[in-house]
Amino acid sequence: MSFFPKISFQHEVEEYLTKVFRNNEFITALGTQEAESKYQSLLSHLSHPPGFTTVRVNTHLASVKHVKKLLLEEIQKQFKGLCVPVLEHPKLQDILLIPVIGPRRNLKKHASEVIVGAHCGYAVLRGAHVYVPGIISASRFMKAGDLVSVYSDIEGKCKRGAKEFEGVKVFLGNGISELSRSEIFSSSGPLSGMGIRMIEPVYLSPSFDDVLPSHLFLQNLPSAVVSHILSPQPGERILDMCAAPGGKTTHLATLMHDQGEVIAMDKIANKVKKIKQNAELLQLNCIKAFCYDGTKALSVEKREDEQEGPPFLPESFDRILLDAPCSGMGQRPNMAYSLTLKEVTSYQPLQRKLFTVAVKLLKPGGILVYSTCTITLSENEEQVAWALKTFPCLQLQPQEPHIGGEGMRGAGLSLDQLRLLQRFDPSAATLQGMDMNSLQDSREDDLISLANKDCIGFFIAKFMKSTSK
């Protein structure tokens, strides 16, 4: 059952996506009706948050059992005695799953309204409180301590500081204002800090503001799967090509027991700073982060200086993760996708440039994992078909664990090749919502199975570079 309207796209992007999900290969395999219903279901899922909050335990500092116990206590405290379980993922030993309760349909709406930006709204739907920079508008007489209803301006039409807003807005739940309207919009510039403490969100999931920051890392389930598939070993030299904000980088370092070297690159300086902060917070020493453009990371001749950073000589790395910049259409929740068709189609050539560099930097016998958080064919299965044709030295490898679906038809790959790929397709789950009764009636393995499906849209391919020249 949908609670929010389906995700909306710019007209030309919608046309493009419809063609992707009506391609001949796909329709021949599924039939027109099944293909169409799968596509419509996907559009509904994308506007709703995933059914579980995924937490990765920093096993470098603490055991999963210990963190699970602390998390259960924290949830009891936040949810005032509501008994929500914390599940251990049977195939991902460092992952804990917390079911999301919602949508809660009978919340009373208050006269005093606060409008937040779309990105702030999506964070609220995944358990966050509202911070001042996210607030766009507040009712005229709002004071600190008032009960307010919070709405998301999904189309970005509300003017900052407005006293009311009649445009498209989506109800996110109720909270208590920490500040008055005049404090939020004072001329001395926007404050930072919490603006609204959410007390009745439409989707109830724990807030992780300052909760066990060095012991856990919030990650989407498929993002945690990626590092397990790359499977870095202690002592190896690993490259994370597009690494910010460092979730996968720190996961790789943890899986290697902080032994070896993880080189993390990103071309935006602030993002590199974030990687370094996360490495420090999780107390990981084998990570070296550099501000560098991955497309230029290959050096042809040995440099005079003994600098350890990029560019690197060919065949320098045992394993490479290319979690590529992408159109991000698999992110959830997203009610109004803002990119133009020109922006969406700009990613394929960039990904190919990065991929070409990655292949050259990889040692023979090495492993390359390519991933995106999008749902198109051009950035996923088509890239695999192109890679296999362009680089005869690459072979697709089976993935462990394989908890998503197989690759999507439409790029001319064989069934055997599609089975080696992993595509997390949110439409594989039924959009059912979860209340305390249905949660208590559910078996743990059914919940795990649901968590494997009801996550963001994501794609993973694993290649090995052959040793024969």
PDB file of C-alpha atoms in Angstrom, residues 161-382:
ATOM      1  CA  GLY A 161      11.142  32.474   5.429  1.00  0.00           C
ATOM      2  CA  ALA A 162       7.580  32.159   4.074  1.00  0.00           C
ATOM      3  CA  LYS A 163       4.830  32.221   6.737  1.00  0.00           C
ATOM      4  CA  GLU A 164       2.613  29.787   4.829  1.00  0.00           C
ATOM      5  CA  PHE A 165       2.953  27.529   1.796  1.00  0.00           C
ATOM      6  CA  GLU A 166       0.157  26.287  -0.443  1.00  0.00           C
ATOM      7  CA  GLY A 167       2.281  24.236  -2.887  1.00  0.00           C
ATOM      8  CA  VAL A 168       2.845  20.464  -3.005  1.00  0.00           C
ATOM      9  CA  LYS A 169       3.901  19.343   0.460  1.00  0.00           C
ATOM     10  CA  VAL A 170       4.198  15.906   2.010  1.00  0.00           C
ATOM     11  CA  PHE A 171       3.407  15.240   5.688  1.00  0.00           C
ATOM     12  CA  LEU A 172       6.406  13.769   7.577  1.00  0.00           C
ATOM     13  CA  GLY A 173       5.061  13.727  11.145  1.00  0.00           C
ATOM     14  CA  ASN A 174       4.911  15.917  14.237  1.00  0.00           C
ATOM     15  CA  GLY A 175       7.585  17.403  16.455  1.00  0.00           C
ATOM     16  CA  ILE A 176       8.349  20.004  19.103  1.00  0.00           C
ATOM     17  CA  SER A 177       9.993  23.232  18.018  1.00  0.00           C
ATOM     18  CA  GLU A 178      13.280  23.914  19.796  1.00  0.00           C
ATOM     19  CA  LEU A 179      13.358  27.535  18.571  1.00  0.00           C
ATOM     20  CA  SER A 180      10.901  30.285  17.668  1.00  0.00           C
ATOM     21  CA  ARG A 181      10.263  31.360  14.095  1.00  0.00           C
ATOM     22  CA  SER A 182      12.151  34.627  14.652  1.00  0.00           C
ATOM     23  CA  GLU A 183      15.216  32.776  16.014  1.00  0.00           C
ATOM     24  CA  ILE A 184      15.281  30.450  12.988  1.00  0.00           C
ATOM     25  CA  PHE A 185      15.033  33.267  10.435  1.00  0.00           C
ATOM     26  CA  SER A 186      16.905  35.977  12.353  1.00  0.00           C
ATOM     27  CA  SER A 187      18.944  38.466  10.340  1.00  0.00           C
ATOM     28  CA  SER A 188      22.168  37.313  12.001  1.00  0.00           C
ATOM     29  CA  GLY A 189      22.045  34.373   9.601  1.00  0.00           C
ATOM     30  CA  PRO A 190      20.686  30.855  10.073  1.00  0.00           C
ATOM     31  CA  LEU A 191      21.613  29.122  13.296  1.00  0.00           C
ATOM     32  CA  SER A 192      22.874  25.589  13.345  1.00  0.00           C
ATOM     33  CA  GLY A 193      21.693  22.832  15.665  1.00  0.00           C
ATOM     34  CA  MET A 194      18.348  21.148  16.108  1.00  0.00           C
ATOM     35  CA  GLY A 195      15.241  23.017  15.001  1.00  0.00           C
ATOM     36  CA  ILE A 196      12.469  20.444  15.489  1.00  0.00           C
ATOM     37  CA  ARG A 197      12.680  17.365  17.703  1.00  0.00           C
ATOM     38  CA  MET A 198      10.523  14.753  15.941  1.00  0.00           C
ATOM     39  CA  ILE A 199       8.200  12.993  18.419  1.00  0.00           C
ATOM     40  CA  GLU A 200       5.668  11.399  16.040  1.00  0.00           C
ATOM     41  CA  PRO A 201       7.328  10.688  12.693  1.00  0.00           C
ATOM     42  CA  VAL A 202       5.271   8.978   9.956  1.00  0.00           C
ATOM     43  CA  TYR A 203       8.088   6.382   9.812  1.00  0.00           C
ATOM     44  CA  LEU A 204       9.550   5.484  13.177  1.00  0.00           C
ATOM     45  CA  SER A 205      13.245   4.610  13.106  1.00  0.00           C
ATOM     46  CA  PRO A 206      15.907   5.419  15.677  1.00  0.00           C
ATOM     47  CA  SER A 207      17.821   8.691  15.468  1.00  0.00           C
ATOM     48  CA  PHE A 208      21.577   8.122  15.363  1.00  0.00           C
ATOM     49  CA  ASP A 209      22.662  11.661  16.246  1.00  0.00           C
ATOM     50  CA  ASP A 210      25.683  11.038  18.494  1.00  0.00           C
ATOM     51  CA  VAL A 211      24.719   7.408  19.151  1.00  0.00           C
ATOM     52  CA  LEU A 212      27.835   5.201  19.519  1.00  0.00           C
ATOM     53  CA  PRO A 213      29.677   7.174  16.790  1.00  0.00           C
ATOM     54  CA  SER A 214      32.900   5.155  16.887  1.00  0.00           C
ATOM     55  CA  HIS A 215      31.137   1.786  17.146  1.00  0.00           C
ATOM     56  CA  LEU A 216      28.735   1.942  14.250  1.00  0.00           C
ATOM     57  CA  PHE A 217      28.219   3.364  10.781  1.00  0.00           C
ATOM     58  CA  LEU A 218      24.846   3.918   9.114  1.00  0.00           C
ATOM     59  CA  GLN A 219      24.899   2.348   5.672  1.00  0.00           C
ATOM     60  CA  ASN A 220      22.405   1.066   3.146  1.00  0.00           C
ATOM     61  CA  LEU A 221      22.402  -2.739   3.025  1.00  0.00           C
ATOM     62  CA  PRO A 222      23.767  -3.112  -0.560  1.00  0.00           C
ATOM     63  CA  SER A 223      26.572  -0.632   0.210  1.00  0.00           C
ATOM     64  CA  ALA A 224      27.709  -2.950   2.992  1.00  0.00           C
ATOM     65  CA  VAL A 225      27.460  -5.980   0.675  1.00  0.00           C
ATOM     66  CA  VAL A 226      29.931  -4.384  -1.778  1.00  0.00           C
ATOM     67  CA  SER A 227      32.908  -4.495   0.598  1.00  0.00           C
ATOM     68  CA  HIS A 228      32.238  -8.145   1.459  1.00  0.00           C
ATOM     69  CA  ILE A 229      32.216  -8.951  -2.275  1.00  0.00           C
ATOM     70  CA  LEU A 230      35.553  -7.186  -2.850  1.00  0.00           C
ATOM     71  CA  SER A 231      36.751  -9.277   0.139  1.00  0.00           C
ATOM     72  CA  PRO A 232      40.045  -7.464   0.868  1.00  0.00           C
ATOM     73  CA  GLN A 233      42.673  -9.496   2.732  1.00  0.00           C
ATOM     74  CA  PRO A 234      45.098  -8.306   5.435  1.00  0.00           C
ATOM     75  CA  GLY A 235      48.326  -6.962   3.924  1.00  0.00           C
ATOM     76  CA  GLU A 236      46.879  -6.181   0.489  1.00  0.00           C
ATOM     77  CA  ARG A 237      46.932  -2.833  -1.313  1.00  0.00           C
ATOM     78  CA  ILE A 238      43.386  -1.692  -2.079  1.00  0.00           C
ATOM     79  CA  LEU A 239      42.098   1.295  -4.069  1.00  0.00           C
ATOM     80  CA  ASP A 240      38.700   2.899  -3.424  1.00  0.00           C
ATOM     81  CA  MET A 241      38.480   5.165  -6.479  1.00  0.00           C
ATOM     82  CA  CYS A 242      35.457   7.347  -5.649  1.00  0.00           C
ATOM     83  CA  ALA A 243      35.486   6.979  -1.916  1.00  0.00           C
ATOM     84  CA  ALA A 244      33.527   9.794  -0.212  1.00  0.00           C
ATOM     85  CA  PRO A 245      32.126   9.896   2.424  1.00  0.00           C
ATOM     86  CA  GLY A 246      34.160   6.841   3.408  1.00  0.00           C
ATOM     87  CA  GLY A 247      31.570   4.247   4.436  1.00  0.00           C
ATOM     88  CA  LYS A 248      32.977   1.605   2.113  1.00  0.00           C
ATOM     89  CA  THR A 249      36.586   2.749   2.652  1.00  0.00           C
ATOM     90  CA  THR A 250      36.334   2.247   6.415  1.00  0.00           C
ATOM     91  CA  HIS A 251      34.494  -1.060   5.881  1.00  0.00           C
ATOM     92  CA  LEU A 252      37.319  -2.346   3.649  1.00  0.00           C
ATOM     93  CA  ALA A 253      39.926  -1.343   6.248  1.00  0.00           C
ATOM     94  CA  THR A 254      37.931  -3.105   8.978  1.00  0.00           C
ATOM     95  CA  LEU A 255      37.597  -6.316   6.932  1.00  0.00           C
ATOM     96  CA  MET A 256      41.418  -6.273   6.506  1.00  0.00           C
ATOM     97  CA  HIS A 257      41.840  -5.923  10.299  1.00  0.00           C
ATOM     98  CA  ASP A 258      43.477  -2.541   9.587  1.00  0.00           C
ATOM     99  CA  GLN A 259      46.479  -4.371   8.066  1.00  0.00           C
ATOM    100  CA  GLY A 260      47.684  -3.395   4.600  1.00  0.00           C
ATOM    101  CA  GLU A 261      46.815  -0.200   2.758  1.00  0.00           C
ATOM    102  CA  VAL A 262      43.544   1.309   1.605  1.00  0.00           C
ATOM    103  CA  ILE A 263      44.015   4.253  -0.738  1.00  0.00           C
ATOM    104  CA  ALA A 264      40.865   6.398  -0.911  1.00  0.00           C
ATOM    105  CA  MET A 265      40.411   9.046  -3.598  1.00  0.00           C
ATOM    106  CA  ASP A 266      37.817  11.694  -4.251  1.00  0.00           C
ATOM    107  CA  LYS A 267      38.100  14.844  -6.298  1.00  0.00           C
ATOM    108  CA  ILE A 268      36.244  17.118  -3.871  1.00  0.00           C
ATOM    109  CA  ALA A 269      38.406  18.388  -0.992  1.00  0.00           C
ATOM    110  CA  ASN A 270      35.598  18.639   1.602  1.00  0.00           C
ATOM    111  CA  LYS A 271      34.614  15.048   0.897  1.00  0.00           C
ATOM    112  CA  VAL A 272      38.191  13.858   1.369  1.00  0.00           C
ATOM    113  CA  LYS A 273      38.184  15.632   4.724  1.00  0.00           C
ATOM    114  CA  LYS A 274      35.066  13.617   5.616  1.00  0.00           C
ATOM    115  CA  ILE A 275      36.833  10.329   4.732  1.00  0.00           C
ATOM    116  CA  LYS A 276      39.749  11.280   7.010  1.00  0.00           C
ATOM    117  CA  GLN A 277      37.355  12.220   9.837  1.00  0.00           C
ATOM    118  CA  ASN A 278      35.515   8.904   9.532  1.00  0.00           C
ATOM    119  CA  ALA A 279      38.777   6.929   9.510  1.00  0.00           C
ATOM    120  CA  GLU A 280      39.882   8.763  12.641  1.00  0.00           C
ATOM    121  CA  LEU A 281      36.540   8.324  14.398  1.00  0.00           C
ATOM    122  CA  LEU A 282      36.565   4.562  13.733  1.00  0.00           C
ATOM    123  CA  GLN A 283      40.287   4.421  14.705  1.00  0.00           C
ATOM    124  CA  LEU A 284      41.497   2.946  11.409  1.00  0.00           C
ATOM    125  CA  ASN A 285      45.135   3.658  10.500  1.00  0.00           C
ATOM    126  CA  CYS A 286      45.638   1.866   7.169  1.00  0.00           C
ATOM    127  CA  ILE A 287      43.540   4.414   5.202  1.00  0.00           C
ATOM    128  CA  LYS A 288      45.305   7.104   3.156  1.00  0.00           C
ATOM    129  CA  ALA A 289      42.919   9.617   1.579  1.00  0.00           C
ATOM    130  CA  PHE A 290      43.816  11.879  -1.345  1.00  0.00           C
ATOM    131  CA  CYS A 291      42.015  14.658  -3.163  1.00  0.00           C
ATOM    132  CA  TYR A 292      42.417  13.497  -6.750  1.00  0.00           C
ATOM    133  CA  ASP A 293      40.442  12.955  -9.945  1.00  0.00           C
ATOM    134  CA  GLY A 294      40.173   9.197 -10.512  1.00  0.00           C
ATOM    135  CA  THR A 295      40.181   9.593 -14.307  1.00  0.00           C
ATOM    136  CA  LYS A 296      43.760  10.927 -14.017  1.00  0.00           C
ATOM    137  CA  ALA A 297      45.024   8.405 -11.469  1.00  0.00           C
ATOM    138  CA  LEU A 298      47.196   6.411 -13.903  1.00  0.00           C
ATOM    139  CA  SER A 299      50.846   7.434 -14.252  1.00  0.00           C
ATOM    140  CA  VAL A 300      52.862   6.230 -17.217  1.00  0.00           C
ATOM    141  CA  GLU A 301      56.353   6.772 -15.893  1.00  0.00           C
ATOM    142  CA  LYS A 302      57.812   6.334 -12.446  1.00  0.00           C
ATOM    143  CA  ARG A 303      58.066   9.653 -10.642  1.00  0.00           C
ATOM    144  CA  GLU A 304      61.215  10.991  -9.075  1.00  0.00           C
ATOM    145  CA  ASP A 305      59.612  11.823  -5.746  1.00  0.00           C
ATOM    146  CA  GLU A 306      58.766   8.888  -3.538  1.00  0.00           C
ATOM    147  CA  GLN A 307      55.305  10.266  -2.906  1.00  0.00           C
ATOM    148  CA  GLU A 308      52.743   7.607  -1.940  1.00  0.00           C
ATOM    149  CA  GLY A 309      49.703   9.327  -3.470  1.00  0.00           C
ATOM    150  CA  PRO A 310      48.258   9.391  -6.989  1.00  0.00           C
ATOM    151  CA  PRO A 311      48.897   9.084  -9.865  1.00  0.00           C
ATOM    152  CA  PHE A 312      49.888   5.416  -9.639  1.00  0.00           C
ATOM    153  CA  LEU A 313      51.836   3.085 -11.907  1.00  0.00           C
ATOM    154  CA  PRO A 314      49.956   0.353 -13.808  1.00  0.00           C
ATOM    155  CA  GLU A 315      49.253  -2.881 -11.917  1.00  0.00           C
ATOM    156  CA  SER A 316      49.666  -1.245  -8.481  1.00  0.00           C
ATOM    157  CA  PHE A 317      46.653  -2.698  -6.645  1.00  0.00           C
ATOM    158  CA  ASP A 318      45.478  -6.139  -5.512  1.00  0.00           C
ATOM    159  CA  ARG A 319      41.813  -5.108  -5.473  1.00  0.00           C
ATOM    160  CA  ILE A 320      39.926  -2.052  -6.655  1.00  0.00           C
ATOM    161  CA  LEU A 321      36.482  -0.771  -5.748  1.00  0.00           C
ATOM    162  CA  LEU A 322      34.864   1.531  -8.292  1.00  0.00           C
ATOM    163  CA  ASP A 323      31.671   2.705  -6.629  1.00  0.00           C
ATOM    164  CA  ALA A 324      31.066   5.025  -9.536  1.00  0.00           C
ATOM    165  CA  PRO A 325      29.427   8.454  -9.625  1.00  0.00           C
ATOM    166  CA  CYS A 326      25.967   7.745 -11.034  1.00  0.00           C
ATOM    167  CA  SER A 327      22.486   9.136 -11.663  1.00  0.00           C
ATOM    168  CA  GLY A 328      21.460   7.961  -8.164  1.00  0.00           C
ATOM    169  CA  MET A 329      17.967   6.842  -9.178  1.00  0.00           C
ATOM    170  CA  GLY A 330      18.027   3.964  -6.707  1.00  0.00           C
ATOM    171  CA  GLN A 331      18.204   6.231  -3.634  1.00  0.00           C
ATOM    172  CA  ARG A 332      15.214   6.058  -1.284  1.00  0.00           C
ATOM    173  CA  PRO A 333      13.140   7.876  -0.362  1.00  0.00           C
ATOM    174  CA  ASN A 334      12.979  10.268  -3.321  1.00  0.00           C
ATOM    175  CA  MET A 335       9.647  11.786  -4.305  1.00  0.00           C
ATOM    176  CA  ALA A 336      10.798  14.200  -6.993  1.00  0.00           C
ATOM    177  CA  TYR A 337      13.923  13.326  -8.978  1.00  0.00           C
ATOM    178  CA  SER A 338      15.487  16.580 -10.154  1.00  0.00           C
ATOM    179  CA  LEU A 339      18.206  15.652 -12.696  1.00  0.00           C
ATOM    180  CA  THR A 340      17.696  16.416 -16.401  1.00  0.00           C
ATOM    181  CA  LEU A 341      18.112  13.786 -19.120  1.00  0.00           C
ATOM    182  CA  LYS A 342      21.388  15.436 -20.144  1.00  0.00           C
ATOM    183  CA  GLU A 343      22.694  14.978 -16.573  1.00  0.00           C
ATOM    184  CA  VAL A 344      21.439  11.380 -16.363  1.00  0.00           C
ATOM    185  CA  THR A 345      23.163  10.376 -19.618  1.00  0.00           C
ATOM    186  CA  SER A 346      26.412  12.180 -18.721  1.00  0.00           C
ATOM    187  CA  TYR A 347      27.399   9.454 -16.243  1.00  0.00           C
ATOM    188  CA  GLN A 348      28.017   6.568 -18.663  1.00  0.00           C
ATOM    189  CA  PRO A 349      31.082   8.126 -20.370  1.00  0.00           C
ATOM    190  CA  LEU A 350      32.535   9.235 -17.007  1.00  0.00           C
ATOM    191  CA  GLN A 351      32.092   5.722 -15.571  1.00  0.00           C
ATOM    192  CA  ARG A 352      33.891   4.257 -18.609  1.00  0.00           C
ATOM    193  CA  LYS A 353      36.848   6.616 -18.149  1.00  0.00           C
ATOM    194  CA  LEU A 354      37.139   5.607 -14.482  1.00  0.00           C
ATOM    195  CA  PHE A 355      36.697   1.909 -15.318  1.00  0.00           C
ATOM    196  CA  THR A 356      39.463   2.029 -17.954  1.00  0.00           C
ATOM    197  CA  VAL A 357      41.872   3.531 -15.407  1.00  0.00           C
ATOM    198  CA  ALA A 358      40.822   0.913 -12.820  1.00  0.00           C
ATOM    199  CA  VAL A 359      41.562  -1.995 -15.194  1.00  0.00           C
ATOM    200  CA  LYS A 360      45.051  -0.617 -15.881  1.00  0.00           C
ATOM    201  CA  LEU A 361      45.792  -0.041 -12.179  1.00  0.00           C
ATOM    202  CA  LEU A 362      44.766  -3.591 -11.251  1.00  0.00           C
ATOM    203  CA  LYS A 363      47.379  -6.327 -10.898  1.00  0.00           C
ATOM    204  CA  PRO A 364      46.907  -9.478 -13.006  1.00  0.00           C
ATOM    205  CA  GLY A 365      44.878 -11.906 -10.902  1.00  0.00           C
ATOM    206  CA  GLY A 366      43.344  -8.917  -9.080  1.00  0.00           C
ATOM    207  CA  ILE A 367      39.665  -8.229  -8.372  1.00  0.00           C
ATOM    208  CA  LEU A 368      37.667  -5.211  -9.560  1.00  0.00           C
ATOM    209  CA  VAL A 369      34.200  -4.520  -8.153  1.00  0.00           C
ATOM    210  CA  TYR A 370      31.995  -2.001  -9.963  1.00  0.00           C
ATOM    211  CA  SER A 371      28.879  -0.658  -8.254  1.00  0.00           C
ATOM    212  CA  THR A 372      26.241   2.077  -8.606  1.00  0.00           C
ATOM    213  CA  CYS A 373      23.134   3.177  -6.689  1.00  0.00           C
ATOM    214  CA  THR A 374      21.014   3.551  -9.806  1.00  0.00           C
ATOM    215  CA  ILE A 375      18.456   1.527 -11.784  1.00  0.00           C
ATOM    216  CA  THR A 376      19.273   2.329 -15.438  1.00  0.00           C
ATOM    217  CA  LEU A 377      20.696  -0.221 -17.881  1.00  0.00           C
ATOM    218  CA  SER A 378      23.203   2.220 -19.392  1.00  0.00           C
ATOM    219  CA  GLU A 379      25.122   2.605 -16.103  1.00  0.00           C
ATOM    220  CA  ASN A 380      24.836  -1.029 -15.033  1.00  0.00           C
ATOM    221  CA  GLU A 381      24.376  -4.063 -17.307  1.00  0.00           C
ATOM    222  CA  GLU A 382      25.382  -2.097 -20.437  1.00  0.00           C
TER     223      GLU A 382
END
